[in-house]
Structure formats: C-alpha cells, structure tokens
Amino acid sequence: MTARRLEQNASAGVPEVPLVDCRGVACPTNFVLVKLALEELDPGGVLDVLLDEGQPMRNVPRSVKEDGHRVVTVEPQEDGSFRLRIRCGA
Amino acid sequence: MAVEEATPLEGLKAELRKESRRAHLNFADLKSGGYIKQTQKDLFTVRLRCPGGRVTTEQMRVASEIAERYGRGTVHLTVRQSIEVPYVHHADFPAVQEMLKGVDWSIATCGPRVRVPTACAGCEYNPNGLGDTQGLCREVDRRFFGTPTGHHKFKISFSGCPIDCFRTREMDLGFQAMVGPRLDEAACNGCTLCVQACEDKALVMQAKLPVRDDSKCNNCGDCIKVCPIDAMLPRQRGWLVRVGGRHGKHPLFAYEVARYVSDEQVFVLIERALAWYRENAEGRERLGAAIQRLGLNRFIDEAIRPTGVEVIDNEADRRPYWTGGNFYDRAAA
Ligand code: SF4
Ligand code: SF4
Ligand code: SF4
C-alpha cells in the first residue's frame, strides 16, 4: 500500500517529498510503514506522514524519535489528521 | 486384593527408609515457609525465590530437574513471579536444597515476613520504563529477604511507570517510577506533539507553548519521550511511594505518601515502614488496616516525614496518582 501511494505521489509530478498516508492505519502497522519508507532514504532525507489523532499521534512520533529520526514540523489537517515531516537520522 | 507379605529383610528396609525420612525433616526450613503443604498427604509445593521474576537459564534448568526428579514434571508460575514445583515429598527436601545451592539459589518465604519483591522490566528495555525496577528489586530482596514482621505478610513491588503493571496500589509498600517534566521555553518550537502525547490532558497550548496543569499530571514522561528536539526535559526523577494496599478477601487501594524518592531513600523507607508496622499493628492486621485504624497522618508523621523525603500530605496532591473508586471515596462519603 505504501509503495503504491508513493508511486502515485511521484507520478503526480511531486518529486521532492514522499508521502506515507497512515490515516486509518492502526498502531503499530502505521509505524512499520513509516519505518520502511525511512529505510529508503539517506540520512538527512525527508518524508511526510499523515497520522490520525489519538493513539497514532501518541505512539508514532515517539517511536520515530527512539529510532534516531526527527519530526521537524507538525501541521494539523482539515480532516483532523496531522501531517508530519520527518528527517531521516543515521 | 491380597495383602503384601513382606519378607523380614524388606520390612527392615522399609523401617530404615522411614527413619531416614524423619531424620531429614528440617523444621527450620519448613518454618521459613518456602514449602507449602498440599492437600495430598506428605506432599509439598516448593516455592523458589525469584525476585522480580528474573532467573538465569541455569536456574530454570535446575527447577526443571527438581520437578522431574522430585515433583511430577510440571512447574507452576505464580502471580507474584515465583516458580513453584508441586508434588515434592518432604523426604526429598534435603536433596532439593542441595540442588538449589549448586546454582546459588534458595526457596522463597511465606508467612508473616517480608515476601520476595516483584518488579516489571522497568527502564532496562521497556519503552515506558522510567526507573531501574529490576536492580532495586534485587537489592531489596537481598537486604530484606524473609524479615519477620510479627503480624502478617509484607509485600513490596516495583513498577517502572504509572501504567503500573506491578500493581503497586495493592502492596503493603509499592514503588512506582515517576518523572516531573519541565519546558525549555527558548528551545520549544510549538509543534504540539507533547500535547497530543499527554493522555491525561495535563498539557494545553497557550501562546504557542505547552502549559502544564500539575493537578492532572501523573508524571509518566510521555511528553518528554515524544519531544523531537528535547525542549521538554526531566526536571526531577524518583519513586512514588504507595503504602497500605492489599488484595485478598478485603482488598484495599494504597495511599500515596511520598514522591521523587531516591533509590537510597527506598531502603530507608522500607525500614521505617516495617518498624512502624511491627510496633503499631495488632495481631494479624496488615499495614493498611493499622493505618486505617490509627490514621494516615500519624503513619506519615511517624514513619515517612522523619526520613526527609518529599511527603504527599493531602488528597488533592494524591489525586493524579490514583484511579478512583477506592476506599478514599468511601471514607470521604
Ligand atoms: S509498569 Fe510501565 S515500565 Fe513497567 S512493564 Fe508496565 S508499562 Fe513497562
Ligand atoms: S508527564 Fe505525562 S501526564 Fe505529565 S504532562 Fe507529561 S505526558 Fe502529561
Ligand atoms: S513536543 Fe517539544 S517542541 Fe513540541 S511543543 Fe512540546 S515541548 Fe515544544
């Protein structure tokens, strides 16, 4: 699912930041999707993630931090979800 | 069915066997309580000493071997993290002791004594952990193992965070790790992740900064763990101290009496609480019952305050740490 969404994103001519849409995806699957996407990046590369409020917003940012990456921005979305930009750590 | 006719030699052997069994019964061992009488005649359950539920694989092997040789090939895992070997004949106690000694191990205690303490994994590898529950549990077991109370059992437990998997509210003395957060306002970028992470809604954004309501904060540290740039930092760490809890026929939720207690103060508090219990309880009363009878304030003044720890003196300060529906409510009603 992630791969398909990433492709769609690229084919839409938005080359810069890949997006992982984790809306509707429960913990810890959402984190696994983010983790897999982060593995594709070089250190310093960035990734956007859409997360539901509640448990996903409680858990995923913390796990991302524990793995050595950094959430650089958090933007509330109109549908109540959040868009996080994550910078890949080592 | 024919009654077995014993030859004189066999009769003599049987007598000798009985004799040696009697000689081997060590009553001091029996009294320490690690051997628990079963409904089946002459059979006992051997409770092994497993502080914090942590044993080596070598000890596991010895437990298996004891169960195979002297039990019935099963072990029982107790709710307080012990390994028990059921169906052991008392004649085999000396052999069991010998095998345990070989791996530097011993049986547990029961009766009116300090029981083997329990603990979760704590900060060693649990992502929620805030304190070294295992390390402290081991040391408490080493220092207080089997200390007689003169009244009833005395249970101690350690939880690594407010999720409290090791039910410190139901212990005579419970220690739960805690952390007080503080905000580095200059560093904070207002991302709101800490507000999202706080399940207790103790944080709200005000003028682009997270502001904490201490009356709601249970010191779980989630806001610290989530902050991507370490703008939310630990201000103070230690143990929340709960006393007078118990389960059983008449369960009681503990009182929170002190917070941010250091590792060293934990040992002092155990000593003081035990001394107070010994002096003030009546008969087979548990610590919680003695506190209810004599008053929480008296217990705090006599056993806790003299140690110099940060005492929790009033209900309002206890509120963030308990779940409600316990005897505080009934007492207040
Ligand atoms: S009490 Fe906290 S640290 Fe201990 S096992 Fe439970 S969640 Fe983990
Ligand atoms: S320590 Fe826990 S309860 Fe207190 S503000 Fe942080 S997240 Fe909320
Ligand atoms: S998570 Fe950190 S940076 Fe973000 S609002 Fe909270 S304290 Fe500030």
Coordinates of N, CA and C in Angstrom, one line a residue, chain A residues 53-55 57-58 61-62 65-66 69-74 82 84, chain B residues 127-128 189 191-193 196-197 199 222 224-230:
Chain A
E53 N -5.2 11.5 14.7 CA -5.0 11.9 16.1 C -5.3 10.8 17.0
G54 N -4.9 10.9 18.3 CA -5.1 9.8 19.3 C -3.9 8.9 19.3
Q55 N -4.2 7.6 19.4 CA -3.0 6.7 19.6 C -1.9 6.9 18.5
M57 N -0.9 9.4 16.9 CA -0.1 10.6 17.2 C 0.6 10.5 18.5
R58 N 0.1 9.7 19.4 CA 0.9 9.4 20.7 C 2.1 8.5 20.4
P61 N 5.2 9.3 16.6 CA 6.3 10.3 16.7 C 7.4 9.9 17.8
R62 N 6.9 9.2 18.8 CA 7.9 8.8 19.8 C 8.7 7.7 19.3
K65 N 11.3 9.0 17.0 CA 12.4 9.6 17.8 C 13.4 8.5 18.4
E66 N 12.8 7.5 18.9 CA 13.6 6.4 19.5 C 14.5 5.7 18.5
H69 N 15.4 9.3 14.4 CA 14.9 10.3 13.3 C 14.3 11.5 14.0
R70 N 14.0 12.5 13.2 CA 13.4 13.7 13.9 C 12.2 14.2 13.2
V71 N 11.2 14.5 14.0 CA 10.0 15.2 13.4 C 10.3 16.7 13.4
V72 N 10.3 17.2 12.2 CA 10.6 18.6 12.1 C 9.4 19.6 12.0
T73 N 8.3 19.2 11.5 CA 7.1 20.0 11.5 C 5.9 19.1 11.8
V74 N 4.9 19.8 12.4 CA 3.6 19.1 12.6 C 2.5 20.1 12.1
F82 N -3.0 14.7 11.1 CA -1.8 15.6 11.2 C -0.8 15.2 10.1
L84 N 3.1 15.2 9.3 CA 4.4 15.3 10.0 C 5.5 15.2 8.9
Chain B
P127 N 9.9 0.4 26.8 CA 9.9 1.8 26.3 C 9.3 2.8 27.3
N128 N 8.3 2.3 28.1 CA 7.7 3.2 29.1 C 8.5 3.4 30.4
N189 N 9.5 24.7 19.8 CA 9.1 25.3 18.6 C 7.6 25.2 18.4
C191 N 5.5 22.6 18.4 CA 4.9 21.6 17.4 C 3.7 20.9 17.9
T192 N 3.4 21.0 19.2 CA 2.2 20.3 19.9 C 2.3 18.8 20.1
L193 N 3.4 18.2 19.7 CA 3.4 16.7 19.8 C 3.3 16.3 21.3
Q196 N -0.4 16.3 22.2 CA -1.0 15.1 21.6 C -0.7 13.8 22.4
A197 N 0.6 13.8 23.0 CA 1.0 12.6 23.7 C 0.4 12.4 25.1
E199 N -2.0 11.7 27.6 CA -3.3 11.1 27.7 C -4.1 11.8 28.8
D222 N 5.7 10.8 29.1 CA 5.4 10.7 27.7 C 5.7 11.9 26.9
I224 N 8.0 14.1 27.5 CA 9.5 14.1 27.4 C 10.0 13.2 26.3
K225 N 9.4 12.0 26.3 CA 9.8 11.0 25.3 C 9.5 11.3 23.9
V226 N 8.4 12.1 23.7 CA 8.0 12.4 22.3 C 8.7 13.6 21.7
C227 N 9.1 14.6 22.6 CA 9.5 15.9 22.1 C 10.8 15.7 21.2
P228 N 10.6 16.1 19.9 CA 11.6 15.8 18.9 C 12.9 16.5 19.1
I229 N 12.9 17.7 19.9 CA 14.1 18.5 20.0 C 14.5 18.7 21.4
D230 N 14.0 17.8 22.3 CA 14.4 17.8 23.7 C 14.1 19.2 24.4

